DNA sequence: GTAGGTGCAAAAGATTTGCAGAAAG
DNA sequence: CTTTCTGCAAATCTTTTGCACCTAC
């Protein structure tokens, strides 16, 4: 994979971004520094960067694809009410290894955990200031 | 939520399906039994059924949305090479609780684990018959 | 009876692709 | 040099929506 000016730029903007931009947002982030770049190029690069593991594709259930740099390692949580996506800098130990998928015959390469819940703002609006889970923690 | 003939039918076909059909595939599954149903209706119902937790939306990084019934509880693994999606009837205990997301201020409602790796067929083609992970298990 | 649901068709969005010229290695 | 990548624009694919008519409750 060649490291073109475009690819470097896209990766750079993605690392700087605190949010989880869509392809179109990446396009807008990059244009000021390279006005003639095309949206198609952005899509092609986002695909390749994620195929090579340098970034992650996030779908988080609905709407256009979002992208995020992989470092530092983290997971994501999405508000079921307003759709906001935040990072979870997972401290604790989720041990996930080959043995979890052995029965399937697959060779495990990676995994992704996507949480969903209510963001602080929506909790307040709901009048549920303290953490009283209202449903069991499973999808 | 009313239980219309359409909704019942869609849910029924989805429970029977061993695969993870796209909206369009669900449409095709349902049409033999209800020829005048519209694709729009299928989309609207899949959305509502997943909002109410009766089915799950799977995005699995790329392509159109896929849908799956929620029982029995399971996760999914997707082949990074050919795109095949299979079920992981997770035996072991992944303990994920509110404490994992406390710092974020969110109230945890649920989570979803998506694995990816090489399916048995692609492993063979790769000449890697036994489980020798080639990269670290992370995205 | 009425709020929510449906079919149809068109619109809106998101992503992919063909091609000729550019540029990385 | 050769191979991969780019810009552009058109094509394709997916999903959403407006509207008038239905139907579950």
mmCIF file of C-alpha atoms (C1' of nucleotides) in Angstrom:
data_model
loop_
_atom_site.group_PDB
_atom_site.id
_atom_site.type_symbol
_atom_site.label_atom_id
_atom_site.label_comp_id
_atom_site.label_asym_id
_atom_site.label_seq_id
_atom_site.Cartn_x
_atom_site.Cartn_y
_atom_site.Cartn_z
ATOM 1 C CA UNK A 1 0.000 0.000 0.000
ATOM 2 C CA UNK A 2 1.488 3.286 -1.130
ATOM 3 C CA UNK A 3 1.537 6.148 1.295
ATOM 4 C CA UNK A 4 0.117 8.912 -0.838
ATOM 5 C CA UNK A 5 -0.319 12.473 0.233
ATOM 6 C CA UNK A 6 -4.073 11.939 0.360
ATOM 7 C CA UNK A 7 -3.846 8.846 2.519
ATOM 8 C CA UNK A 8 -1.483 10.463 4.982
ATOM 9 C CA UNK A 9 -3.730 13.483 5.259
ATOM 10 C CA UNK A 10 -6.862 11.461 5.872
ATOM 11 C CA UNK A 11 -5.147 9.394 8.522
ATOM 12 C CA UNK A 12 -3.792 12.511 10.135
ATOM 13 C CA UNK A 13 -7.145 14.248 10.318
ATOM 14 C CA UNK A 14 -8.765 11.121 11.656
ATOM 15 C CA UNK A 15 -6.229 10.874 14.451
ATOM 16 C CA UNK A 16 -6.765 14.472 15.403
ATOM 17 C CA UNK A 17 -10.547 14.267 15.346
ATOM 18 C CA UNK A 18 -12.066 13.821 18.762
ATOM 19 C CA UNK A 19 -15.351 12.749 17.170
ATOM 20 C CA UNK A 20 -16.183 9.801 14.948
ATOM 21 C CA UNK A 21 -16.628 11.394 11.548
ATOM 22 C CA UNK A 22 -18.522 10.011 8.575
ATOM 23 C CA UNK A 23 -16.799 9.737 5.212
ATOM 24 C CA UNK A 24 -18.341 13.013 4.202
ATOM 25 C CA UNK A 25 -17.132 14.719 7.359
ATOM 26 C CA UNK A 26 -13.623 13.418 6.774
ATOM 27 C CA UNK A 27 -13.880 14.857 3.293
ATOM 28 C CA UNK A 28 -14.757 18.247 4.756
ATOM 29 C CA UNK A 29 -11.937 18.015 7.293
ATOM 30 C CA UNK A 30 -9.414 17.280 4.625
ATOM 31 C CA UNK A 31 -10.479 19.723 1.950
ATOM 32 C CA UNK A 32 -9.058 22.861 3.535
ATOM 33 C CA UNK A 33 -5.617 21.286 3.261
ATOM 34 C CA UNK A 34 -6.174 19.693 -0.138
ATOM 35 C CA UNK A 35 -9.015 21.355 -1.970
ATOM 36 C CA UNK A 36 -9.025 19.130 -5.049
ATOM 37 C CA UNK A 37 -9.325 15.819 -3.206
ATOM 38 C CA UNK A 38 -12.426 13.903 -4.167
ATOM 39 C CA UNK A 39 -15.011 12.174 -2.043
ATOM 40 C CA UNK A 40 -14.371 8.976 -3.957
ATOM 41 C CA UNK A 41 -10.750 9.076 -2.906
ATOM 42 C CA UNK A 42 -11.790 9.553 0.686
ATOM 43 C CA UNK A 43 -14.013 6.487 0.512
ATOM 44 C CA UNK A 44 -11.329 4.409 -1.146
ATOM 45 C CA UNK A 45 -8.777 5.377 1.448
ATOM 46 C CA UNK A 46 -11.034 4.877 4.428
ATOM 47 C CA UNK A 47 -11.740 1.397 3.125
ATOM 48 C CA UNK A 48 -8.120 0.520 2.710
ATOM 49 C CA UNK A 49 -7.029 2.032 5.984
ATOM 50 C CA UNK A 50 -9.644 0.036 7.807
ATOM 51 C CA UNK A 51 -8.813 -3.137 5.894
ATOM 52 C CA UNK A 52 -5.223 -2.715 6.989
ATOM 53 C CA UNK A 53 -6.298 -2.112 10.569
ATOM 54 C CA UNK A 54 -5.054 1.445 10.867
ATOM 55 C CA UNK A 55 -8.554 2.744 11.511
ATOM 56 C CA UNK A 56 -11.913 1.223 12.469
ATOM 57 C CA UNK A 57 -15.243 1.316 10.754
ATOM 58 C CA UNK A 58 -18.084 2.011 13.134
ATOM 59 C CA UNK A 59 -21.648 1.473 12.198
ATOM 60 C CA UNK A 60 -23.254 1.693 15.603
ATOM 61 C CA UNK A 61 -26.633 0.744 14.247
ATOM 62 C CA UNK A 62 -27.911 3.193 11.736
ATOM 63 C CA UNK A 63 -26.957 6.084 9.537
ATOM 64 C CA UNK A 64 -23.792 6.366 7.518
ATOM 65 C CA UNK A 65 -20.566 4.599 8.400
ATOM 66 C CA UNK A 66 -18.282 6.331 10.876
ATOM 67 C CA UNK A 67 -14.529 6.074 11.218
ATOM 68 C CA UNK A 68 -12.121 6.241 14.091
ATOM 69 C CA UNK A 69 -8.426 5.804 14.655
ATOM 70 C CA UNK A 70 -7.511 2.714 16.631
ATOM 71 C CA UNK A 71 -5.155 4.197 19.177
ATOM 72 C CA UNK A 72 -5.411 4.228 22.052
ATOM 73 C CA UNK A 73 -7.392 1.021 22.067
ATOM 74 C CA UNK A 74 -10.949 1.658 23.094
ATOM 75 C CA UNK A 75 -14.556 0.696 22.571
ATOM 76 C CA UNK A 76 -17.637 2.748 21.903
ATOM 77 C CA UNK A 77 -20.959 3.494 23.470
ATOM 78 C CA UNK A 78 -23.905 4.966 21.676
ATOM 79 C CA UNK A 79 -26.864 6.725 23.231
ATOM 80 C CA UNK A 80 -30.040 4.911 22.269
ATOM 81 C CA UNK A 81 -31.982 8.118 22.566
ATOM 82 C CA UNK A 82 -29.948 10.824 20.848
ATOM 83 C CA UNK A 83 -27.439 8.736 18.919
ATOM 84 C CA UNK A 84 -24.336 10.338 20.427
ATOM 85 C CA UNK A 85 -21.233 8.132 20.286
ATOM 86 C CA UNK A 86 -18.524 8.257 22.957
ATOM 87 C CA UNK A 87 -15.353 6.356 23.676
ATOM 88 C CA UNK A 88 -15.013 3.758 26.398
ATOM 89 C CA UNK A 89 -11.395 3.589 27.437
ATOM 90 C CA UNK A 90 -11.988 0.142 28.756
ATOM 91 C CA UNK A 91 -10.047 -0.429 31.886
ATOM 92 C CA UNK A 92 -11.205 -3.844 33.067
ATOM 93 C CA UNK A 93 -10.302 -7.147 31.618
ATOM 94 C CA UNK A 94 -12.449 -8.504 28.903
ATOM 95 C CA UNK A 95 -10.719 -11.700 28.037
ATOM 96 C CA UNK A 96 -11.646 -12.760 24.566
ATOM 97 C CA UNK A 97 -9.610 -15.400 22.868
ATOM 98 C CA UNK A 98 -9.624 -18.068 20.219
ATOM 99 C CA UNK A 99 -11.420 -20.487 22.525
ATOM 100 C CA UNK A 100 -14.558 -18.358 22.308
ATOM 101 C CA UNK A 101 -14.936 -19.071 18.645
ATOM 102 C CA UNK A 102 -13.352 -22.500 18.368
ATOM 103 C CA UNK A 103 -16.628 -24.270 17.754
ATOM 104 C CA UNK A 104 -17.291 -22.082 14.755
ATOM 105 C CA UNK A 105 -14.111 -23.193 13.041
ATOM 106 C CA UNK A 106 -13.032 -19.620 12.506
ATOM 107 C CA UNK A 107 -9.586 -18.290 13.225
ATOM 108 C CA UNK A 108 -10.126 -15.242 15.396
ATOM 109 C CA UNK A 109 -8.492 -12.083 14.173
ATOM 110 C CA UNK A 110 -10.228 -9.421 16.200
ATOM 111 C CA UNK A 111 -13.393 -8.255 17.846
ATOM 112 C CA UNK A 112 -15.318 -5.144 18.519
ATOM 113 C CA UNK A 113 -17.566 -4.320 21.443
ATOM 114 C CA UNK A 114 -20.296 -1.806 20.959
ATOM 115 C CA UNK A 115 -22.176 -0.663 24.011
ATOM 116 C CA UNK A 116 -25.415 1.215 24.043
ATOM 117 C CA UNK A 117 -27.172 3.095 26.749
ATOM 118 C CA UNK A 118 -28.347 6.491 27.849
ATOM 119 C CA UNK A 119 -25.932 9.392 27.734
ATOM 120 C CA UNK A 120 -25.687 11.690 30.750
ATOM 121 C CA UNK A 121 -27.805 14.328 29.103
ATOM 122 C CA UNK A 122 -30.612 12.007 28.127
ATOM 123 C CA UNK A 123 -30.538 10.453 31.591
ATOM 124 C CA UNK A 124 -31.154 13.834 33.128
ATOM 125 C CA UNK A 125 -33.988 14.568 30.763
ATOM 126 C CA UNK A 126 -35.443 11.226 31.777
ATOM 127 C CA UNK A 127 -35.302 12.216 35.410
ATOM 128 C CA UNK A 128 -33.028 9.282 36.170
ATOM 129 C CA UNK A 129 -30.027 10.927 37.681
ATOM 130 C CA UNK A 130 -28.595 7.909 39.408
ATOM 131 C CA UNK A 131 -27.660 4.654 37.800
ATOM 132 C CA UNK A 132 -30.723 2.509 38.126
ATOM 133 C CA UNK A 133 -30.634 0.224 35.148
ATOM 134 C CA UNK A 134 -34.127 -0.077 33.725
ATOM 135 C CA UNK A 135 -33.572 -3.122 31.585
ATOM 136 C CA UNK A 136 -31.137 -5.954 31.591
ATOM 137 C CA UNK A 137 -27.816 -5.387 29.955
ATOM 138 C CA UNK A 138 -28.181 -7.205 26.718
ATOM 139 C CA UNK A 139 -29.076 -5.658 23.403
ATOM 140 C CA UNK B 1 -47.226 -1.492 18.543
ATOM 141 C CA UNK B 2 -49.865 -3.237 16.500
ATOM 142 C CA UNK B 3 -49.231 -6.745 15.381
ATOM 143 C CA UNK B 4 -50.141 -6.545 11.754
ATOM 144 C CA UNK B 5 -50.135 -9.427 9.337
ATOM 145 C CA UNK B 6 -47.019 -7.972 7.695
ATOM 146 C CA UNK B 7 -45.108 -7.602 10.926
ATOM 147 C CA UNK B 8 -45.924 -11.096 12.077
ATOM 148 C CA UNK B 9 -44.849 -12.517 8.744
ATOM 149 C CA UNK B 10 -41.542 -10.664 8.725
ATOM 150 C CA UNK B 11 -40.776 -11.763 12.257
ATOM 151 C CA UNK B 12 -41.698 -15.315 11.390
ATOM 152 C CA UNK B 13 -39.463 -15.496 8.340
ATOM 153 C CA UNK B 14 -36.617 -13.926 10.256
ATOM 154 C CA UNK B 15 -36.871 -16.535 12.987
ATOM 155 C CA UNK B 16 -36.863 -19.334 10.466
ATOM 156 C CA UNK B 17 -33.923 -17.967 8.489
ATOM 157 C CA UNK B 18 -30.627 -19.593 9.374
ATOM 158 C CA UNK B 19 -28.766 -16.758 7.659
ATOM 159 C CA UNK B 20 -28.652 -13.065 8.421
ATOM 160 C CA UNK B 21 -30.709 -11.547 5.638
ATOM 161 C CA UNK B 22 -30.620 -7.982 4.372
ATOM 162 C CA UNK B 23 -33.827 -5.981 4.168
ATOM 163 C CA UNK B 24 -34.117 -6.872 0.538
ATOM 164 C CA UNK B 25 -33.655 -10.563 1.246
ATOM 165 C CA UNK B 26 -36.344 -10.417 3.909
ATOM 166 C CA UNK B 27 -38.563 -8.803 1.301
ATOM 167 C CA UNK B 28 -37.952 -11.712 -1.041
ATOM 168 C CA UNK B 29 -38.557 -14.245 1.716
ATOM 169 C CA UNK B 30 -41.861 -12.687 2.580
ATOM 170 C CA UNK B 31 -43.235 -11.998 -0.875
ATOM 171 C CA UNK B 32 -44.247 -15.562 -1.727
ATOM 172 C CA UNK B 33 -46.638 -15.466 1.216
ATOM 173 C CA UNK B 34 -47.755 -11.878 0.687
ATOM 174 C CA UNK B 35 -47.077 -10.704 -2.846
ATOM 175 C CA UNK B 36 -48.285 -7.137 -2.464
ATOM 176 C CA UNK B 37 -46.117 -6.237 0.513
ATOM 177 C CA UNK B 38 -43.771 -3.350 -0.206
ATOM 178 C CA UNK B 39 -40.091 -2.973 0.468
ATOM 179 C CA UNK B 40 -40.841 0.228 2.370
ATOM 180 C CA UNK B 41 -43.030 -1.718 4.748
ATOM 181 C CA UNK B 42 -40.276 -4.244 5.270
ATOM 182 C CA UNK B 43 -37.856 -1.482 6.186
ATOM 183 C CA UNK B 44 -40.334 0.168 8.520
ATOM 184 C CA UNK B 45 -41.035 -3.090 10.289
ATOM 185 C CA UNK B 46 -37.441 -4.145 10.612
ATOM 186 C CA UNK B 47 -36.733 -0.793 12.212
ATOM 187 C CA UNK B 48 -39.522 -1.099 14.696
ATOM 188 C CA UNK B 49 -38.850 -4.702 15.527
ATOM 189 C CA UNK B 50 -35.241 -3.887 16.232
ATOM 190 C CA UNK B 51 -36.172 -0.803 18.239
ATOM 191 C CA UNK B 52 -38.399 -2.980 20.389
ATOM 192 C CA UNK B 53 -35.650 -5.537 20.794
ATOM 193 C CA UNK B 54 -37.359 -8.412 19.018
ATOM 194 C CA UNK B 55 -34.650 -8.581 16.392
ATOM 195 C CA UNK B 56 -31.111 -7.212 16.014
ATOM 196 C CA UNK B 57 -29.577 -5.018 13.390
ATOM 197 C CA UNK B 58 -26.176 -6.216 12.264
ATOM 198 C CA UNK B 59 -23.868 -4.068 10.303
ATOM 199 C CA UNK B 60 -20.693 -6.086 10.558
ATOM 200 C CA UNK B 61 -18.627 -3.463 8.819
ATOM 201 C CA UNK B 62 -19.792 -2.896 5.317
ATOM 202 C CA UNK B 63 -22.575 -3.500 2.884
ATOM 203 C CA UNK B 64 -26.255 -3.255 3.630
ATOM 204 C CA UNK B 65 -27.735 -3.762 7.061
ATOM 205 C CA UNK B 66 -28.498 -7.325 8.102
ATOM 206 C CA UNK B 67 -31.103 -8.587 10.527
ATOM 207 C CA UNK B 68 -31.328 -11.485 12.915
ATOM 208 C CA UNK B 69 -33.707 -12.782 15.525
ATOM 209 C CA UNK B 70 -32.421 -12.451 19.069
ATOM 210 C CA UNK B 71 -33.026 -15.942 20.395
ATOM 211 C CA UNK B 72 -31.137 -17.867 21.412
ATOM 212 C CA UNK B 73 -28.753 -15.189 22.598
ATOM 213 C CA UNK B 74 -25.620 -15.187 20.521
ATOM 214 C CA UNK B 75 -22.920 -13.096 18.940
ATOM 215 C CA UNK B 76 -21.575 -12.978 15.431
ATOM 216 C CA UNK B 77 -18.362 -13.525 13.598
ATOM 217 C CA UNK B 78 -17.612 -12.280 10.136
ATOM 218 C CA UNK B 79 -14.959 -13.583 7.765
ATOM 219 C CA UNK B 80 -12.606 -10.772 6.885
ATOM 220 C CA UNK B 81 -11.894 -12.416 3.578
ATOM 221 C CA UNK B 82 -15.208 -13.533 2.118
ATOM 222 C CA UNK B 83 -17.662 -11.630 4.307
ATOM 223 C CA UNK B 84 -19.560 -14.676 5.546
ATOM 224 C CA UNK B 85 -21.357 -14.151 8.859
ATOM 225 C CA UNK B 86 -21.866 -16.953 11.372
ATOM 226 C CA UNK B 87 -23.279 -17.247 14.844
ATOM 227 C CA UNK B 88 -21.191 -17.610 17.976
ATOM 228 C CA UNK B 89 -23.272 -19.382 20.570
ATOM 229 C CA UNK B 90 -21.058 -17.935 23.220
ATOM 230 C CA UNK B 91 -20.468 -20.388 25.946
ATOM 231 C CA UNK B 92 -17.971 -18.641 28.217
ATOM 232 C CA UNK B 93 -18.708 -15.830 30.531
ATOM 233 C CA UNK B 94 -18.098 -12.379 29.267
ATOM 234 C CA UNK B 95 -18.883 -10.245 32.236
ATOM 235 C CA UNK B 96 -19.887 -6.810 31.134
ATOM 236 C CA UNK B 97 -21.601 -4.553 33.546
ATOM 237 C CA UNK B 98 -22.333 -0.966 34.391
ATOM 238 C CA UNK B 99 -18.902 -0.564 35.954
ATOM 239 C CA UNK B 100 -17.292 -0.818 32.535
ATOM 240 C CA UNK B 101 -18.911 2.361 31.395
ATOM 241 C CA UNK B 102 -19.228 4.265 34.647
ATOM 242 C CA UNK B 103 -16.561 6.775 33.758
ATOM 243 C CA UNK B 104 -18.460 7.736 30.646
ATOM 244 C CA UNK B 105 -21.528 8.762 32.622
ATOM 245 C CA UNK B 106 -23.744 6.563 30.495
ATOM 246 C CA UNK B 107 -26.351 4.197 31.846
ATOM 247 C CA UNK B 108 -25.600 0.868 30.212
ATOM 248 C CA UNK B 109 -28.508 -0.739 28.440
ATOM 249 C CA UNK B 110 -26.847 -3.363 26.290
ATOM 250 C CA UNK B 111 -23.879 -4.346 24.252
ATOM 251 C CA UNK B 112 -22.960 -6.241 21.161
ATOM 252 C CA UNK B 113 -19.792 -8.147 20.398
ATOM 253 C CA UNK B 114 -18.756 -8.589 16.823
ATOM 254 C CA UNK B 115 -15.893 -10.932 16.081
ATOM 255 C CA UNK B 116 -13.989 -11.154 12.879
ATOM 256 C CA UNK B 117 -11.605 -13.712 11.557
ATOM 257 C CA UNK B 118 -11.074 -16.275 8.858
ATOM 258 C CA UNK B 119 -13.825 -18.763 8.124
ATOM 259 C CA UNK B 120 -12.891 -22.443 7.787
ATOM 260 C CA UNK B 121 -13.017 -22.277 4.015
ATOM 261 C CA UNK B 122 -10.780 -19.239 3.706
ATOM 262 C CA UNK B 123 -8.367 -20.755 6.220
ATOM 263 C CA UNK B 124 -7.969 -23.778 4.014
ATOM 264 C CA UNK B 125 -7.418 -21.672 0.942
ATOM 265 C CA UNK B 126 -4.780 -19.828 2.900
ATOM 266 C CA UNK B 127 -3.022 -23.085 3.650
ATOM 267 C CA UNK B 128 -3.430 -22.464 7.365
ATOM 268 C CA UNK B 129 -5.325 -25.489 8.536
ATOM 269 C CA UNK B 130 -4.512 -25.250 12.198
ATOM 270 C CA UNK B 131 -5.150 -22.315 14.456
ATOM 271 C CA UNK B 132 -2.026 -20.252 14.244
ATOM 272 C CA UNK B 133 -3.172 -16.716 14.733
ATOM 273 C CA UNK B 134 -1.328 -14.472 12.319
ATOM 274 C CA UNK B 135 -2.116 -11.191 13.960
ATOM 275 C CA UNK B 136 -3.068 -10.123 17.426
ATOM 276 C CA UNK B 137 -6.668 -10.362 18.409
ATOM 277 C CA UNK B 138 -7.782 -6.799 18.135
ATOM 278 C CA UNK B 139 -9.918 -5.407 15.386
ATOM 279 C "C1'" DG C 1 -63.784 5.688 15.337
ATOM 280 C "C1'" DT C 2 -58.993 6.628 15.202
ATOM 281 C "C1'" DA C 3 -54.178 6.157 15.608
ATOM 282 C "C1'" DG C 4 -50.955 3.595 13.588
ATOM 283 C "C1'" DG C 5 -49.793 0.895 9.451
ATOM 284 C "C1'" DT C 6 -49.589 -0.041 4.409
ATOM 285 C "C1'" DG C 7 -48.588 0.220 -0.759
ATOM 286 C "C1'" DC C 8 -46.746 2.833 -4.171
ATOM 287 C "C1'" DA C 9 -43.590 5.697 -6.236
ATOM 288 C "C1'" DA C 10 -40.458 9.162 -5.944
ATOM 289 C "C1'" DA C 11 -36.666 11.306 -3.358
ATOM 290 C "C1'" DA C 12 -32.778 11.369 -0.739
ATOM 291 C "C1'" DG C 13 -28.456 9.508 0.780
ATOM 292 C "C1'" DA C 14 -24.489 6.761 0.772
ATOM 293 C "C1'" DT C 15 -21.172 4.267 -1.639
ATOM 294 C "C1'" DT C 16 -18.995 2.408 -5.781
ATOM 295 C "C1'" DT C 17 -17.024 2.532 -10.308
ATOM 296 C "C1'" DG C 18 -15.064 3.558 -15.228
ATOM 297 C "C1'" DC C 19 -11.749 6.076 -17.135
ATOM 298 C "C1'" DA C 20 -7.836 8.890 -18.423
ATOM 299 C "C1'" DG C 21 -4.169 11.135 -16.456
ATOM 300 C "C1'" DA C 22 -0.792 11.554 -12.226
ATOM 301 C "C1'" DA C 23 2.651 9.906 -9.032
ATOM 302 C "C1'" DA C 24 4.856 6.568 -5.689
ATOM 303 C "C1'" DG C 25 8.355 3.259 -5.339
ATOM 304 C "C1'" DC D 1 8.983 2.134 -15.764
ATOM 305 C "C1'" DT D 2 5.147 -0.073 -13.736
ATOM 306 C "C1'" DT D 3 1.646 -0.335 -10.704
ATOM 307 C "C1'" DT D 4 -1.258 1.820 -7.789
ATOM 308 C "C1'" DC D 5 -3.795 5.825 -6.900
ATOM 309 C "C1'" DT D 6 -6.455 10.063 -8.018
ATOM 310 C "C1'" DG D 7 -10.160 13.341 -9.671
ATOM 311 C "C1'" DC D 8 -14.274 13.571 -11.817
ATOM 312 C "C1'" DA D 9 -18.766 12.289 -12.865
ATOM 313 C "C1'" DA D 10 -22.058 9.017 -13.538
ATOM 314 C "C1'" DA D 11 -24.116 4.874 -11.905
ATOM 315 C "C1'" DT D 12 -25.700 1.943 -8.412
ATOM 316 C "C1'" DC D 13 -27.455 0.583 -4.269
ATOM 317 C "C1'" DT D 14 -29.784 1.350 0.130
ATOM 318 C "C1'" DT D 15 -32.933 3.555 2.842
ATOM 319 C "C1'" DT D 16 -36.453 7.066 3.749
ATOM 320 C "C1'" DT D 17 -40.666 9.594 2.895
ATOM 321 C "C1'" DG D 18 -45.276 11.828 1.271
ATOM 322 C "C1'" DC D 19 -49.622 10.625 0.515
ATOM 323 C "C1'" DA D 20 -54.107 8.516 0.184
ATOM 324 C "C1'" DC D 21 -56.210 4.476 1.541
ATOM 325 C "C1'" DC D 22 -56.675 0.562 5.053
ATOM 326 C "C1'" DT D 23 -57.150 -2.026 9.544
ATOM 327 C "C1'" DA D 24 -56.060 -3.519 14.281
ATOM 328 C "C1'" DC D 25 -57.657 -2.457 18.485
#
